[in-house]
mmCIF file of C-alpha atoms in Angstrom:
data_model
loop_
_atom_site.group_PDB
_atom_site.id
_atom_site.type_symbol
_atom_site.label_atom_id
_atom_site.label_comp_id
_atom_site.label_asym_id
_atom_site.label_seq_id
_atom_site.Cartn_x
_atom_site.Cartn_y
_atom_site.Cartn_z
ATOM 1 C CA UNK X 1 93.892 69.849 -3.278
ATOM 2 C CA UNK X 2 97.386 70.683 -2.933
ATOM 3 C CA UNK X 3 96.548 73.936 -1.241
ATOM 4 C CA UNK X 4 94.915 71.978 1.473
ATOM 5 C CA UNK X 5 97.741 69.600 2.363
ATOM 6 C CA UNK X 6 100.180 72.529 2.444
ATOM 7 C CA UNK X 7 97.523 74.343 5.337
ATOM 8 C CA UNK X 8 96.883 70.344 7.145
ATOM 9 C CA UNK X 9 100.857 70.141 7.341
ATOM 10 C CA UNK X 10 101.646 73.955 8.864
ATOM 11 C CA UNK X 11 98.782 73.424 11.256
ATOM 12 C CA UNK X 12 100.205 69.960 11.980
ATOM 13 C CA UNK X 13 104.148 71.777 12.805
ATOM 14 C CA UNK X 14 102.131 74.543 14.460
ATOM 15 C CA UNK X 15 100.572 72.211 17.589
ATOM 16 C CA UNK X 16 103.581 70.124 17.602
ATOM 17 C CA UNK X 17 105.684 73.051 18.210
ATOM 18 C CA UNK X 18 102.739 73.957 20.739
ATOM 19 C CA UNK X 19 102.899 70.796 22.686
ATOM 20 C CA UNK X 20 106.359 70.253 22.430
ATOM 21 C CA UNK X 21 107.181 74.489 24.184
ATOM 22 C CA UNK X 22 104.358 73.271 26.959
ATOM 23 C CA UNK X 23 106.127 70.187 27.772
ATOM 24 C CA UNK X 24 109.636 72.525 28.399
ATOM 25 C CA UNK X 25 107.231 74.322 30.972
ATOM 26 C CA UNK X 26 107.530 72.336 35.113
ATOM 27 C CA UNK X 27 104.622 71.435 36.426
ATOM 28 C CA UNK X 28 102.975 73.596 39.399
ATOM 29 C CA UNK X 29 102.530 72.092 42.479
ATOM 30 C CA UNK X 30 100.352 73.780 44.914
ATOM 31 C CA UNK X 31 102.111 72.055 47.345
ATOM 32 C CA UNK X 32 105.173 73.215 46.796
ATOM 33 C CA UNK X 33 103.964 77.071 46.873
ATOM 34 C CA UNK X 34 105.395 78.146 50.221
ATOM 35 C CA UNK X 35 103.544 80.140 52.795
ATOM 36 C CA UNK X 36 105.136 83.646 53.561
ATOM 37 C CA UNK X 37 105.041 83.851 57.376
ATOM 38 C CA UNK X 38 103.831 87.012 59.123
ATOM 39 C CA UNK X 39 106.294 87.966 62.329
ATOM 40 C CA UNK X 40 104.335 89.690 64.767
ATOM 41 C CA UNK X 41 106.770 93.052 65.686
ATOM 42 C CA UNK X 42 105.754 95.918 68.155
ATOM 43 C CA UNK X 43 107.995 99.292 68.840
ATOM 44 C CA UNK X 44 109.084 97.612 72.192
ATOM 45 C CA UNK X 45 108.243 94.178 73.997
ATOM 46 C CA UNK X 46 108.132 95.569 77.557
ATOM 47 C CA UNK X 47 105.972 98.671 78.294
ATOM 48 C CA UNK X 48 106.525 101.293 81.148
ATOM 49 C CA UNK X 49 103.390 103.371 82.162
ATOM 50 C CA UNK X 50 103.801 105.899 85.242
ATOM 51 C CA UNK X 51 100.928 104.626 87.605
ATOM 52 C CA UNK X 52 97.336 106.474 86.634
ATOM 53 C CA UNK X 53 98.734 107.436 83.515
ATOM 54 C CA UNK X 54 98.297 105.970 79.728
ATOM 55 C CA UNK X 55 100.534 105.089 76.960
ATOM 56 C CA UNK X 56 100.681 103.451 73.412
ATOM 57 C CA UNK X 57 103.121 101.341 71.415
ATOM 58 C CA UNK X 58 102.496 100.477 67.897
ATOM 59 C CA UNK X 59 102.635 97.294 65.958
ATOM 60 C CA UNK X 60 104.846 97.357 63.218
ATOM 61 C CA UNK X 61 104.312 93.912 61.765
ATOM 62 C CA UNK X 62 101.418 91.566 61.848
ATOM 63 C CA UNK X 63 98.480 89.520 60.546
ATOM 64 C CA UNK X 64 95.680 91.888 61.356
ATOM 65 C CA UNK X 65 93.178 91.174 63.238
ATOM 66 C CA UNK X 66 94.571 92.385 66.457
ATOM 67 C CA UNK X 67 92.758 90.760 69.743
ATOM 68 C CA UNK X 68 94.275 91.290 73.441
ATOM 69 C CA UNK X 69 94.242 89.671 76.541
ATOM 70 C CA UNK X 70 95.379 91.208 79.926
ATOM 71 C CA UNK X 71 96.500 89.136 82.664
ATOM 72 C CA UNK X 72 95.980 91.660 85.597
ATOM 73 C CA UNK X 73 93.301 94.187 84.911
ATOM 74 C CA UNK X 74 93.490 95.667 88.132
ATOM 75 C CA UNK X 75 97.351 96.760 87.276
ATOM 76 C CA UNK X 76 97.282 97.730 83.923
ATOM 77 C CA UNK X 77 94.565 97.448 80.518
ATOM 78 C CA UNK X 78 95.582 96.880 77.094
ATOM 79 C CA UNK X 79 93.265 97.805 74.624
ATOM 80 C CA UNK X 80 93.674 97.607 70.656
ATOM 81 C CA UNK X 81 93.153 100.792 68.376
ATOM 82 C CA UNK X 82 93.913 99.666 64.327
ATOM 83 C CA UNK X 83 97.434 99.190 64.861
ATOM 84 C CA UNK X 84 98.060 101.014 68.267
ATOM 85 C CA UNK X 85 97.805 99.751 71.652
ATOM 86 C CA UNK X 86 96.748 101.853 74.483
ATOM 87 C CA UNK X 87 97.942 100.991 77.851
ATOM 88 C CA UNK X 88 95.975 102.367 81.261
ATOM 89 C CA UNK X 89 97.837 102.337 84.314
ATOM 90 C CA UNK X 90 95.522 101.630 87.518
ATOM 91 C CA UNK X 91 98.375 100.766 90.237
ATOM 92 C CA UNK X 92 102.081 99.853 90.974
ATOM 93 C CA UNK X 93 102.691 96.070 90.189
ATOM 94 C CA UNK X 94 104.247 94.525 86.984
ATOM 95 C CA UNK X 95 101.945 92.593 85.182
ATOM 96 C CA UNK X 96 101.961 91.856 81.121
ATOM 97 C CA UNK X 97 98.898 91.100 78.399
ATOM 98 C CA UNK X 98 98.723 88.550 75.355
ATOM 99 C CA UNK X 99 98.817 89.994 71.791
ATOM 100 C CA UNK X 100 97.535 87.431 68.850
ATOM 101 C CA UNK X 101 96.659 88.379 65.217
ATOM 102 C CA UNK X 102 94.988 86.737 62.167
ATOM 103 C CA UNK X 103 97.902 84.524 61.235
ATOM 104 C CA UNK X 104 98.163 82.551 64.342
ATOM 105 C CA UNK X 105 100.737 85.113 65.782
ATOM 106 C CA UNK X 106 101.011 85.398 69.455
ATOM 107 C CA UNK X 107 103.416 87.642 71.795
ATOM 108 C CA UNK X 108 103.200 88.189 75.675
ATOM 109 C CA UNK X 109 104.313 91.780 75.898
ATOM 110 C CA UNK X 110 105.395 92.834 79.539
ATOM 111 C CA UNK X 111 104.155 95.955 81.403
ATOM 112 C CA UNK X 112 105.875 97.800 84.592
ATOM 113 C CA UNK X 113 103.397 99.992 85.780
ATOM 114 C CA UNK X 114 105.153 102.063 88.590
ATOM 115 C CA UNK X 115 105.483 105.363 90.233
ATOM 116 C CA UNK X 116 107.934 108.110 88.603
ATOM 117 C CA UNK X 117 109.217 109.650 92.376
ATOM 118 C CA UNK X 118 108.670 108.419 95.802
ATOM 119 C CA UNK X 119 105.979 110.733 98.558
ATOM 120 C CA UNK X 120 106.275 110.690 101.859
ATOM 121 C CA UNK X 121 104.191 112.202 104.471
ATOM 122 C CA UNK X 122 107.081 114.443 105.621
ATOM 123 C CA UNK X 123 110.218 115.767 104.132
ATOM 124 C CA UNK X 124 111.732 117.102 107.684
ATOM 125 C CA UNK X 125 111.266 115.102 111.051
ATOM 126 C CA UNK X 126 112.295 116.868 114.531
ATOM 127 C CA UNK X 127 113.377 114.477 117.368
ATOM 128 C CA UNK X 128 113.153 115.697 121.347
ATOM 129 C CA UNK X 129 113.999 112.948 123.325
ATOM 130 C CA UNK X 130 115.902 112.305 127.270
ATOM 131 C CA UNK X 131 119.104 112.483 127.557
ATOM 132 C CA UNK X 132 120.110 108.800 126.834
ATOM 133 C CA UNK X 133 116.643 107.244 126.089
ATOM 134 C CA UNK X 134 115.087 105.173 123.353
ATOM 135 C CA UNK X 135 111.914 106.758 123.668
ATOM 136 C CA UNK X 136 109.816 108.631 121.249
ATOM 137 C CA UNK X 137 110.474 106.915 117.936
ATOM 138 C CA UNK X 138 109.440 108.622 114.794
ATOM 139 C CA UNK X 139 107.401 107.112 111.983
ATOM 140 C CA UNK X 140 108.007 108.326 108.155
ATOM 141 C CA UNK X 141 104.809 106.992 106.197
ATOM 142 C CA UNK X 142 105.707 106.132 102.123
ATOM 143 C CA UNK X 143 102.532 107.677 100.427
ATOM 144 C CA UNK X 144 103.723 106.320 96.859
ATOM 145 C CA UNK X 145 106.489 104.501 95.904
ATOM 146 C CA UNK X 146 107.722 100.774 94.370
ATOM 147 C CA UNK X 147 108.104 98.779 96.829
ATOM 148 C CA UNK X 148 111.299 96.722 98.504
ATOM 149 C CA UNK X 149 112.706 99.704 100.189
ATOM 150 C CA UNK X 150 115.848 99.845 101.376
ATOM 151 C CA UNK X 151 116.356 102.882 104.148
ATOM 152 C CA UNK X 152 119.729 104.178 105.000
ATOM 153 C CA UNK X 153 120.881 107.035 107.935
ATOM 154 C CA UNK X 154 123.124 109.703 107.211
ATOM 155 C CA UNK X 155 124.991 109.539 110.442
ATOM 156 C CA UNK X 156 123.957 106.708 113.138
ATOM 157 C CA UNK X 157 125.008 108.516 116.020
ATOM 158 C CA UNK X 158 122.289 110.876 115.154
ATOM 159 C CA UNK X 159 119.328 108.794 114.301
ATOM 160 C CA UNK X 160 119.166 104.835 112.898
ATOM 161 C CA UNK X 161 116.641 103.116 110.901
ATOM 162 C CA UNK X 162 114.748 100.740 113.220
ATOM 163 C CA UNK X 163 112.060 98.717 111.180
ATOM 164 C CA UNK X 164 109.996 99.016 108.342
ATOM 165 C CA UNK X 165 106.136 97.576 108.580
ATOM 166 C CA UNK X 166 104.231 96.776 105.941
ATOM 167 C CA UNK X 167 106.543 98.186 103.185
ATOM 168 C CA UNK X 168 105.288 101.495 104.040
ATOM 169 C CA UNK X 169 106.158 102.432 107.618
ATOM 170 C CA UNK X 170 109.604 103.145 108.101
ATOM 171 C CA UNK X 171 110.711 103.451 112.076
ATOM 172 C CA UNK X 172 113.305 105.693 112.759
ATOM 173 C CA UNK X 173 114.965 106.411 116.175
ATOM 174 C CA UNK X 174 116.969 109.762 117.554
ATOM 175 C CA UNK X 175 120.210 108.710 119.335
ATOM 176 C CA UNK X 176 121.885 111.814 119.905
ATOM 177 C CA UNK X 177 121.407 115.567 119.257
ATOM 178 C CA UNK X 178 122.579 116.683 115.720
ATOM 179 C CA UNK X 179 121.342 116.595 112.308
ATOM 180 C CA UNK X 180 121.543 114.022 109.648
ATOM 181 C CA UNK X 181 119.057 112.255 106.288
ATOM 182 C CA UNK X 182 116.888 109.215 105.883
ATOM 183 C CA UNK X 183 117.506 108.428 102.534
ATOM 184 C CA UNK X 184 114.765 105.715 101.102
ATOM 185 C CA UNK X 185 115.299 104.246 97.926
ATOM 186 C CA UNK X 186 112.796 101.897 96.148
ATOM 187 C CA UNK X 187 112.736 99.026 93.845
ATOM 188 C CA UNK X 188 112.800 100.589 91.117
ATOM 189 C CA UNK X 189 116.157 103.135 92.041
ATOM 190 C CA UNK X 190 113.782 105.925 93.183
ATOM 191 C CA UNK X 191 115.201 107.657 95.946
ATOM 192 C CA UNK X 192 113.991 109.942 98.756
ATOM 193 C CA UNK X 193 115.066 112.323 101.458
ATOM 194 C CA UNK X 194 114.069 112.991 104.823
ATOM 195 C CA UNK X 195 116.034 115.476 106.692
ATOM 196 C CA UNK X 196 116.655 114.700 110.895
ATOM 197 C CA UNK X 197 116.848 116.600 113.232
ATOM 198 C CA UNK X 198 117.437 115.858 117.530
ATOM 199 C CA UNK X 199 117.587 117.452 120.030
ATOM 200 C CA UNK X 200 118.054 116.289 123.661
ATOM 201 C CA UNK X 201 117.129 117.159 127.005
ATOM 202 C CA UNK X 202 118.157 116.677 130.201
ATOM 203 C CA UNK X 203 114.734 118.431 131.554
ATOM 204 C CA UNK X 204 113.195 115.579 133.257
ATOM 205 C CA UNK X 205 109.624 116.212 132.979
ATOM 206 C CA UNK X 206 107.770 119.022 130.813
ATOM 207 C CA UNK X 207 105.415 121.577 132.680
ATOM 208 C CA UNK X 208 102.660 119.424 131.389
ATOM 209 C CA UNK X 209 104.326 115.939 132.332
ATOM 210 C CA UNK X 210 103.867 118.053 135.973
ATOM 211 C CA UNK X 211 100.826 119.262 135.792
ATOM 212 C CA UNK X 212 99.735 115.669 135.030
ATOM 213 C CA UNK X 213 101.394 114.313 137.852
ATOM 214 C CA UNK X 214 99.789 116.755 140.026
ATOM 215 C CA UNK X 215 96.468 116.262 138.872
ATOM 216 C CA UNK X 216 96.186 112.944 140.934
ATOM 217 C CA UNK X 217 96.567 112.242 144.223
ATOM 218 C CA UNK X 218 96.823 108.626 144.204
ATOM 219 C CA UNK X 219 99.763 107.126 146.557
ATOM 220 C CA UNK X 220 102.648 106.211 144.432
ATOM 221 C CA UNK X 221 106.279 106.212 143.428
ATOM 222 C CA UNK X 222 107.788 106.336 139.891
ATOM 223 C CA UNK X 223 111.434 105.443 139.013
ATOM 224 C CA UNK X 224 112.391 105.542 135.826
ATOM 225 C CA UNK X 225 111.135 103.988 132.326
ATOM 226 C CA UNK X 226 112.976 100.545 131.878
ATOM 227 C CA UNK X 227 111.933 99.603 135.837
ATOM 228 C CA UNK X 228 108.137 100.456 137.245
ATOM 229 C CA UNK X 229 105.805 102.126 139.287
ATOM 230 C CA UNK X 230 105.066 101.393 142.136
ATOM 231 C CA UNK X 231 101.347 101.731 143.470
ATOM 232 C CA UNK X 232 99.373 99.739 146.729
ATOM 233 C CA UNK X 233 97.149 98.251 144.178
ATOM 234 C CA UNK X 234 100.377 96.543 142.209
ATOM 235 C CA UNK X 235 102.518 95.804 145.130
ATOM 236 C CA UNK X 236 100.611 95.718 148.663
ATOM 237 C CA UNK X 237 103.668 93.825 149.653
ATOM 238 C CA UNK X 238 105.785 96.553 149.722
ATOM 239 C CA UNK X 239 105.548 99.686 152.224
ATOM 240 C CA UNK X 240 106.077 103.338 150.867
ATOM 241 C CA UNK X 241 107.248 106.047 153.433
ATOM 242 C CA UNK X 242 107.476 109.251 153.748
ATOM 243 C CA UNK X 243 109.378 110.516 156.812
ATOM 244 C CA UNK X 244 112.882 112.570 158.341
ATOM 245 C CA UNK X 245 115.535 110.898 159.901
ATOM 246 C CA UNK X 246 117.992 114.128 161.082
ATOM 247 C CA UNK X 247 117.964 116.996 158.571
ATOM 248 C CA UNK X 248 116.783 114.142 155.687
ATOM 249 C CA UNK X 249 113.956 113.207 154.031
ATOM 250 C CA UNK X 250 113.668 109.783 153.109
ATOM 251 C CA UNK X 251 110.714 108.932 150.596
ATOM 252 C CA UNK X 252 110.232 105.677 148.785
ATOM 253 C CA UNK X 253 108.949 101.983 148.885
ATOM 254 C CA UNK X 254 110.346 99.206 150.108
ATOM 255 C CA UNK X 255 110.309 95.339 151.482
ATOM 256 C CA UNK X 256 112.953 95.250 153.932
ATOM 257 C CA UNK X 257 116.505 95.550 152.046
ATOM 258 C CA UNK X 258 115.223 92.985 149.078
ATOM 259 C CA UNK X 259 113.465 95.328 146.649
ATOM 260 C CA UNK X 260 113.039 99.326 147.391
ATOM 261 C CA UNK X 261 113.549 101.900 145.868
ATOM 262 C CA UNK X 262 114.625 105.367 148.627
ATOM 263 C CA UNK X 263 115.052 108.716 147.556
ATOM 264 C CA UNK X 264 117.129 111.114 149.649
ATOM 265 C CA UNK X 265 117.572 114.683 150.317
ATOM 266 C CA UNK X 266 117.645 117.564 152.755
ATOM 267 C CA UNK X 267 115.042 119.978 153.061
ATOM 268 C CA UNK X 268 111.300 120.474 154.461
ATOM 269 C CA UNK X 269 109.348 119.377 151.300
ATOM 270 C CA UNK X 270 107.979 122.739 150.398
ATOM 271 C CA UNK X 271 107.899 123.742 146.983
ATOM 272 C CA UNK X 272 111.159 124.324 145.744
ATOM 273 C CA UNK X 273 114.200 122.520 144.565
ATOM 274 C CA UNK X 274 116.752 120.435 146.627
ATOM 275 C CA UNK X 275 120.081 119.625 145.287
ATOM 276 C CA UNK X 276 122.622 116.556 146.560
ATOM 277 C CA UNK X 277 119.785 114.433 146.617
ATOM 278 C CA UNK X 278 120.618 110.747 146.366
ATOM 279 C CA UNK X 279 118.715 107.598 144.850
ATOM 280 C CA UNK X 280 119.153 103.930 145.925
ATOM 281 C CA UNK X 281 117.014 101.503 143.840
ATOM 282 C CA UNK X 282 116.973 97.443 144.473
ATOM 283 C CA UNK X 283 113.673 97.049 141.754
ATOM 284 C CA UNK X 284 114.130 93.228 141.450
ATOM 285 C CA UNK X 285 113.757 90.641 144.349
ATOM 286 C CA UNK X 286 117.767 90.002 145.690
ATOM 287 C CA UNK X 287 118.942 92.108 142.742
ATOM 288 C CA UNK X 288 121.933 94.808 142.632
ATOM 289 C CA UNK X 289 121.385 97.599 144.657
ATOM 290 C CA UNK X 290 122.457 101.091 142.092
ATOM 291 C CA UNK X 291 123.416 104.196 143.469
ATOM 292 C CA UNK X 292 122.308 107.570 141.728
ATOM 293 C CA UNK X 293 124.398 110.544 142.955
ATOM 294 C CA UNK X 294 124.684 113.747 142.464
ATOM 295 C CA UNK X 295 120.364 113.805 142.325
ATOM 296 C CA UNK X 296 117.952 116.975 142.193
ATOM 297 C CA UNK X 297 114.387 116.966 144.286
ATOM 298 C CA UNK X 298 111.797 119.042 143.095
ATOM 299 C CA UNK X 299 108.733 119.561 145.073
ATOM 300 C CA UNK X 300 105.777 120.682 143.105
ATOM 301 C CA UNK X 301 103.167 120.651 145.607
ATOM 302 C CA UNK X 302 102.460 120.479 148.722
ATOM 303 C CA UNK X 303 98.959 120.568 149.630
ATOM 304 C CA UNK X 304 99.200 120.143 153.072
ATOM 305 C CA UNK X 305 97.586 116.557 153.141
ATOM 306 C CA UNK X 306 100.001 114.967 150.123
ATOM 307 C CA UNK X 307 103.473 116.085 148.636
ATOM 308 C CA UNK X 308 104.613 115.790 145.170
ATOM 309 C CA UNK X 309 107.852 115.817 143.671
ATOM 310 C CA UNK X 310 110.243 114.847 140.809
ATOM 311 C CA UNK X 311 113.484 113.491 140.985
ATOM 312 C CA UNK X 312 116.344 113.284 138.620
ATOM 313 C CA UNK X 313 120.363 112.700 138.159
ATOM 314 C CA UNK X 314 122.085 111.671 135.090
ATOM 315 C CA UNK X 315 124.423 108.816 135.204
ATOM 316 C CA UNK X 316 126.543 107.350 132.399
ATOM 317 C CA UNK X 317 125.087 109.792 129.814
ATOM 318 C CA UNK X 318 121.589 108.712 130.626
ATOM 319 C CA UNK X 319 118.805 110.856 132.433
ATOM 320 C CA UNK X 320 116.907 108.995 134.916
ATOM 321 C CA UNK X 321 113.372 110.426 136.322
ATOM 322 C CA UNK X 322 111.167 109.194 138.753
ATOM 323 C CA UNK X 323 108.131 111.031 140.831
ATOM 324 C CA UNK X 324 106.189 110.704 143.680
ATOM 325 C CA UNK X 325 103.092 111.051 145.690
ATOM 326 C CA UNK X 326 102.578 110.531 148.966
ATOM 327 C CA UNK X 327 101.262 111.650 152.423
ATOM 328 C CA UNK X 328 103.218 114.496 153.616
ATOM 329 C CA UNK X 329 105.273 114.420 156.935
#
């Protein structure tokens, strides 16, 4: 009997001691069990893939799962391999795609796809141009390149930049002869060379510019590019001659003294070439009448029914040209 009260009382201290070291214990909460967040982490947030090519970036940190979305497919694709992206570069443009993972993550990551180098159609341009003129401006075509091009000349008393048309056409236009660059740089710092070079002449027409000339035998009279030619079918109003006063030939058109333009010089319109010639041109109604002294005549043909010839003189640095065709003497 006395054994059993001494095991009742131990058992008694035993679960009091038992209660009393659970009671020193807090209480869990689940709510106060905090959440460890997940930071979504890639090697780099901004991606540059040369244009037609492919490259990756890796995430570092995440909450699996990985899922993409690409704004502008026809740029650039993002695709998701385990923990790799792969990027595929279709065409120049900047562009970005959406990255979200398993714990609610998401990061826009953005993505320059561009060209490495700028390609032109040309690396070396050759000018031939009149003496003086703004004719025969040269195009350089950008094959590849960024876009927002700026286009600089080495020397502008060689050649100047003119225009540039549709971000990819750059006009360029010889001034005087020499030898100079284009340099074109793009948006992204590229830059490329063209090298210039121009010559000029103070030829006024080439043997096929004559041959073309003599090819027709409609009545007419050409003076120079800025002004006109002059035809019966354009101008009925005015009168073109052909005819000697003295030792000189006088060929031209004309409407009294209010618009003509005369060619002079000695000589009996054969073939050949005629020196001290003279040119006296009134083109606009009551304008200025210019003089154009010392000129050269050439006669090209003479068929015996017409006469053809080319005239030229350089004044102020500047070659003026003109031809004609008309009924002989």
């Amino acid at each position: 009997m006395k054994t059993r009260l001494i095991y009742s009382s131990l058992i008694s201290l035993l679960l009091a001691s038992g209660f009393t070291a659970c009671s020193n214990t807090p209480e869990v909460n689940p709510k106060d069990i905090a959440t460890e967040e997940t930071e979504l982490k890639l090697e780099s947030d901004t991606l540059m893939v040369p244009v037609g090519e492919e490259t990756s970036t890796k995430i570092i940190n995440g909450g699996g799962n990985y899922k993409v979305i690409n704004e502008a497919p026809e740029i650039a694709v993002a695709t998701i391999d385990k923990d790799n992206i792969n990027i595929k570069s279709f065409k120049q443009g900047f562009t970005a795609f959406i990255l979200s993972d398993d714990a609610d993550n998401y990061k826009r990551i953005v993505v320059k796809s561009m060209y490495t180098s700028i390609v032109l159609d040309t690396n070396e341009i050759s000018i031939k141009k009149l003496l003086g003129h703004d004719l025969n401006d040269k195009t350089i075509i950008i094959k590849k390149g960024n876009g927002d091009y700026e286009v600089e000349s080495g020397d502008e008393n060689v050649v100047k930049f003119v225009t540039i048309q549709k971000d990819s056409i750059v006009h360029i236009r010889g001034i005087h002869t020499g030898e100079t660059t284009i340099k074109i740089t793009d948006a992204a710092g590229l830059t490329a060379q063209v090298k210039v070079t121009v010559n000029e002449t103070d030829i006024p027409f080439t043997d096929e510019e004559k041959q073309e000339i003599m090819n027709s035998d409609v009545k007419r009279v050409f003076w120079d590019e800025d002004l006109q030619q002059w035809t019966p079918e354009r101008y009925n109003y005015l009168t073109a001659f052909n005819h000697k006063v003295g030792t000189e030939n006088r060929v031209g058109y004309e409407y009294s003294d209010y618009r003509f333009i005369r060619i002079f010089f000695d000589g009996d319109e054969s073939v050949g070439v005629y020196e001290n010639a003279r040119v006296d041109a009134c083109p606009q109604w009551y304008g200025e009448t210019t003089h154009y002294a010392p000129a050269k005549v050439e006669i090209i043909k003479n068929d015996g029914t017409n006469v053809w010839g080319i005239v030229s003189v350089i004044k102020n640095k500047r070659l003026y040209r003109g031809y004609f065709c008309l009924p002989k003497q």
